[in-house]
Tab-separated table of C-alpha atoms in Angstrom:
chain	number	residue	atom	x	y	z
C	323	MET	CA	10.830	86.986	9.135
C	324	THR	CA	12.758	88.082	6.053
C	325	LYS	CA	12.161	86.848	2.525
C	326	ARG	CA	15.370	84.850	2.748
C	327	ASP	CA	14.142	83.103	5.908
C	328	TRP	CA	10.850	82.186	4.172
C	329	ILE	CA	12.726	80.677	1.268
C	330	LEU	CA	14.926	78.663	3.661
C	331	VAL	CA	11.920	77.357	5.669
C	332	SER	CA	10.025	76.505	2.496
C	333	GLY	CA	13.048	74.594	1.194
C	334	ILE	CA	13.325	72.582	4.425
C	335	ILE	CA	9.594	71.732	4.296
C	336	ILE	CA	9.855	70.598	0.650
C	337	ILE	CA	12.916	68.477	1.435
C	338	ASN	CA	11.093	66.860	4.378
C	339	ILE	CA	8.042	66.109	2.190
C	340	ILE	CA	10.226	64.524	-0.505
C	341	THR	CA	12.155	62.529	2.103
C	342	PHE	CA	8.932	61.312	3.722
C	343	THR	CA	7.506	60.284	0.348
C	344	ILE	CA	10.649	58.345	-0.569
C	345	LEU	CA	10.742	56.563	2.817
C	346	THR	CA	7.057	55.656	2.491
C	347	GLN	CA	7.654	54.128	-0.938
C	348	VAL	CA	10.676	52.176	0.307
C	349	LEU	CA	8.852	50.841	3.348
C	350	GLN	CA	5.908	49.743	1.173
C	351	LEU	CA	8.113	48.101	-1.443
C	352	PRO	CA	7.914	44.533	-0.054
C	353	ASN	CA	4.115	44.716	-0.084
C	354	LYS	CA	4.073	45.960	-3.661
C	355	CYS	CA	6.640	43.472	-4.911
C	356	LYS	CA	5.112	41.362	-7.681
C	357	CYS	CA	7.727	38.635	-7.357
C	358	GLU	CA	6.100	35.181	-7.179
C	359	THR	CA	7.076	32.750	-4.458
C	360	ARG	CA	6.971	29.200	-5.822
C	361	VAL	CA	5.546	26.723	-3.345
C	362	ILE	CA	6.375	23.093	-4.033
C	363	LYS	CA	3.437	20.945	-3.043
C	364	ILE	CA	4.158	17.389	-2.001
C	365	GLU	CA	1.160	15.447	-3.216
C	366	SER	CA	-0.015	12.560	-1.065
C	367	ASP	CA	-0.141	10.432	-4.225
C	368	ASN	CA	3.626	10.763	-4.634
C	369	SER	CA	4.384	8.301	-1.841
C	370	ILE	CA	1.839	5.864	-3.281
C	371	ASN	CA	3.433	6.099	-6.715
C	372	ILE	CA	6.910	5.571	-5.273
C	373	LYS	CA	5.746	2.474	-3.389
C	374	ARG	CA	4.121	1.144	-6.536
C	375	ILE	CA	7.317	1.606	-8.545
C	376	LEU	CA	9.305	-0.144	-5.824
C	377	LEU	CA	6.774	-2.960	-5.751
C	378	GLU	CA	6.941	-3.377	-9.540
C	379	LYS	CA	10.716	-3.651	-9.221
C	380	TYR	CA	10.390	-6.177	-6.396
C	381	ILE	CA	7.981	-8.410	-8.327
C	382	PHE	CA	10.188	-8.218	-11.413
C	383	GLU	CA	13.205	-9.329	-9.385
C	384	HIS	CA	11.311	-12.244	-7.793
C	385	SER	CA	9.427	-13.530	-10.814
C	386	LYS	CA	9.958	-14.647	-14.385
C	387	TYR	CA	8.426	-11.472	-15.813
C	388	ASN	CA	10.148	-8.811	-17.852
C	389	TYR	CA	9.981	-5.461	-16.058
C	390	ASN	CA	7.525	-4.089	-18.625
C	391	ASP	CA	5.279	-7.152	-18.525
C	392	PRO	CA	1.681	-5.948	-17.925
C	393	ASN	CA	1.090	-8.917	-15.604
C	394	ILE	CA	3.159	-7.141	-12.934
C	395	ARG	CA	0.759	-4.184	-12.988
C	396	ARG	CA	-2.259	-6.482	-13.156
C	397	ILE	CA	-1.135	-8.305	-10.002
C	398	ILE	CA	-0.651	-5.043	-8.103
C	399	ASP	CA	-4.053	-3.737	-9.237
C	400	ALA	CA	-5.710	-7.023	-8.252
C	401	VAL	CA	-4.186	-6.996	-4.752
C	402	ASP	CA	-5.252	-3.374	-4.208
C	403	SER	CA	-8.747	-4.138	-5.472
C	404	ALA	CA	-9.210	-7.316	-3.416
C	405	VAL	CA	-8.009	-5.766	-0.148
C	406	ASP	CA	-10.153	-2.665	-0.647
C	407	LYS	CA	-13.167	-4.806	-1.580
C	408	TYR	CA	-13.027	-7.352	1.244
C	409	TYR	CA	-11.130	-5.624	4.047
C	410	GLN	CA	-14.241	-4.849	6.119
C	411	GLN	CA	-15.507	-8.416	5.717
C	412	LEU	CA	-12.214	-9.979	6.818
C	413	ASN	CA	-13.282	-9.840	10.438
C	414	TYR	CA	-10.492	-12.086	11.732
C	415	ILE	CA	-7.765	-10.293	9.752
C	416	ASN	CA	-8.607	-6.586	9.835
C	417	PRO	CA	-8.218	-6.214	13.631
C	418	LEU	CA	-4.619	-7.388	13.203
C	419	PHE	CA	-3.456	-5.648	10.039
C	420	THR	CA	-3.891	-2.319	8.292
C	421	LYS	CA	-4.633	-2.448	4.570
C	422	ASP	CA	-0.967	-1.825	3.714
C	423	GLN	CA	0.168	-4.566	6.090
C	424	LEU	CA	-2.384	-6.984	4.657
C	425	LYS	CA	-1.162	-6.246	1.133
C	426	ILE	CA	2.383	-7.058	2.240
C	427	LEU	CA	1.108	-10.352	3.672
C	428	VAL	CA	-0.622	-11.173	0.367
C	429	TYR	CA	2.500	-10.403	-1.685
C	430	SER	CA	4.576	-12.523	0.675
C	431	LEU	CA	2.164	-15.438	0.325
C	432	ILE	CA	2.204	-15.108	-3.460
C	433	GLN	CA	5.990	-15.093	-3.559
C	434	VAL	CA	6.212	-18.263	-1.473
C	435	GLU	CA	3.294	-20.028	-3.160
C	436	SER	CA	3.878	-19.259	-6.844
C	437	ARG	CA	6.675	-16.728	-7.304
C	438	PHE	CA	4.038	-14.501	-8.931
C	439	ASP	CA	3.266	-17.086	-11.623
C	440	ILE	CA	-0.373	-16.563	-12.625
C	441	TYR	CA	-0.648	-20.033	-14.165
C	442	ALA	CA	1.211	-22.003	-11.491
C	443	ILE	CA	-0.124	-25.482	-10.681
C	444	SER	CA	1.277	-27.510	-7.802
C	445	LYS	CA	1.650	-31.276	-7.557
C	446	SER	CA	-1.513	-31.274	-5.450
C	447	ASN	CA	-3.312	-29.266	-8.189
C	448	ALA	CA	-3.363	-26.006	-6.250
C	449	ILE	CA	-4.011	-23.183	-8.702
C	450	GLY	CA	-2.614	-19.760	-9.500
C	451	LEU	CA	-0.916	-16.968	-7.606
C	452	MET	CA	-2.124	-17.926	-4.129
C	453	GLN	CA	-2.272	-21.647	-4.904
C	454	ILE	CA	-5.931	-22.249	-4.180
C	455	LEU	CA	-6.706	-25.931	-3.757
C	456	PRO	CA	-10.036	-26.375	-5.585
C	457	ASN	CA	-11.493	-29.057	-3.342
C	458	LYS	CA	-15.159	-29.062	-2.336
C	459	ILE	CA	-14.572	-27.613	1.143
C	460	ASN	CA	-12.605	-24.644	-0.174
C	461	LEU	CA	-14.899	-23.979	-3.133
C	462	ASP	CA	-18.022	-24.152	-0.964
C	463	TYR	CA	-16.528	-21.581	1.406
C	464	ILE	CA	-15.214	-19.338	-1.409
C	465	ASN	CA	-18.619	-19.400	-3.133
C	466	LYS	CA	-20.167	-17.714	-0.127
C	467	PHE	CA	-18.395	-14.590	-1.388
C	468	ILE	CA	-17.417	-15.200	-5.040
C	469	ASN	CA	-19.270	-17.157	-7.661
C	470	ILE	CA	-16.688	-19.647	-8.957
C	471	GLN	CA	-18.362	-22.073	-11.337
C	472	ASN	CA	-15.245	-23.768	-12.632
C	473	LYS	CA	-11.809	-24.270	-11.086
C	474	LYS	CA	-10.280	-22.757	-14.243
C	475	GLU	CA	-11.745	-19.435	-13.119
C	476	LEU	CA	-9.165	-19.471	-10.320
C	477	PHE	CA	-6.496	-18.694	-12.925
C	478	ASP	CA	-8.087	-15.273	-13.218
C	479	ILE	CA	-5.876	-12.907	-11.213
C	480	ASN	CA	-8.715	-11.121	-9.414
C	481	ASN	CA	-10.610	-14.321	-8.628
C	482	ASN	CA	-7.481	-16.010	-7.307
C	483	ILE	CA	-6.435	-13.207	-4.982
C	484	GLU	CA	-9.976	-12.644	-3.719
C	485	ALA	CA	-10.370	-16.384	-3.071
C	486	GLY	CA	-6.988	-16.452	-1.312
C	487	LEU	CA	-7.979	-13.570	0.983
C	488	ILE	CA	-11.299	-15.226	1.828
C	489	LEU	CA	-9.621	-18.544	2.673
C	490	LEU	CA	-6.895	-16.795	4.640
C	491	ASN	CA	-9.493	-15.045	6.788
C	492	HIS	CA	-11.163	-18.416	7.379
C	493	HIS	CA	-7.818	-19.892	8.432
C	494	PHE	CA	-7.295	-17.004	10.851
C	495	GLU	CA	-10.708	-17.848	12.286
C	496	ILE	CA	-9.675	-21.496	12.789
C	497	ALA	CA	-6.330	-20.419	14.283
C	498	TYR	CA	-8.072	-18.006	16.659
C	499	LYS	CA	-10.423	-20.731	17.899
C	500	LYS	CA	-7.521	-23.132	18.436
C	501	LEU	CA	-5.488	-20.570	20.379
C	502	LYS	CA	-8.397	-18.868	22.127
C	503	ASN	CA	-7.804	-20.527	25.491
C	504	GLN	CA	-4.026	-20.095	25.318
C	505	ASN	CA	-1.707	-17.176	25.790
C	506	TYR	CA	-0.999	-15.956	22.279
C	507	ASN	CA	-0.022	-12.804	20.447
C	508	LYS	CA	-0.375	-11.504	16.889
C	509	ILE	CA	2.717	-13.366	15.654
C	510	ASN	CA	1.567	-16.690	17.114
C	511	LEU	CA	-1.843	-16.240	15.524
C	512	LEU	CA	-0.250	-15.356	12.178
C	513	LYS	CA	2.012	-18.404	12.307
C	514	LYS	CA	-0.890	-20.695	13.166
C	515	ALA	CA	-3.045	-19.315	10.336
C	516	LEU	CA	-0.176	-19.671	7.853
C	517	ASN	CA	0.419	-23.251	8.966
C	518	ILE	CA	-3.233	-24.006	8.276
C	519	TYR	CA	-3.137	-22.181	4.920
C	520	SER	CA	-0.152	-24.259	3.812
C	521	ASN	CA	-1.088	-27.451	5.646
C	522	ASP	CA	2.406	-27.360	7.166
C	523	ASP	CA	2.694	-27.988	10.894
C	524	SER	CA	6.486	-27.721	10.888
C	525	GLY	CA	6.326	-23.924	10.958
C	526	LYS	CA	8.889	-23.547	8.151
C	527	TYR	CA	6.299	-22.112	5.764
C	528	ALA	CA	5.236	-19.460	8.273
C	529	ILE	CA	8.856	-18.456	8.897
C	530	ARG	CA	9.441	-18.019	5.153
C	531	VAL	CA	6.351	-15.851	4.723
C	532	ILE	CA	7.103	-13.687	7.753
C	533	SER	CA	10.724	-13.178	6.648
C	534	ILE	CA	9.492	-11.977	3.246
C	535	MET	CA	6.984	-9.679	4.953
C	536	THR	CA	9.866	-8.134	6.901
C	537	GLU	CA	11.936	-7.771	3.735
C	538	LEU	CA	9.051	-6.201	1.809
C	539	LYS	CA	8.222	-3.794	4.626
C	540	TYR	CA	11.810	-2.574	4.627
C	541	PHE	CA	11.985	-2.476	0.813
C	542	LEU	CA	8.779	-0.429	0.497
C	543	LYS	CA	9.761	1.799	3.436
C	544	ILE	CA	6.456	1.188	5.234
């Protein structure tokens, strides 16, 4: 092999080495890229916050409160707290409703009973958001769970909603016993319990509450 041939072969080898090196670098480029890929995380709390904002708007539109009135937030906090606190003890309610569904029921009751007026008093002297009638029968039953010494304590938002939930569960118990030997479904049981809660056998009260429940469920996108 002549000197010229050696030079030619050496040149080809060098070119191949350079080519291979360049290709290797190119093929590895995506792995070496330091570009950051931004991942948008959808927090589970986002949907809760959205529902809360919608609920604040709903209460504002169905009450006398200004949108920024702290009572709106206090009512929402009290409903959340009461349902979380008593849900397991509401043995006639919790088989029928999830926590979210029960909260919708409570808001619907409040809207019908008091239009979210904390200090509402009816002609029959029913008190507060859920219009608790402070007679001896009700207070004796409520005091199995909450210590209410004076009927004025029912104006407290938390006391009122907790007392309302406790009485509602009791009324579901009565409704269940009355319908136990009949063919009934969840809606019939709900209507019966609402009739007892309101002392209204006409069924109009129950229809109003259930229609608001449907409206709220759609509004909150639940």
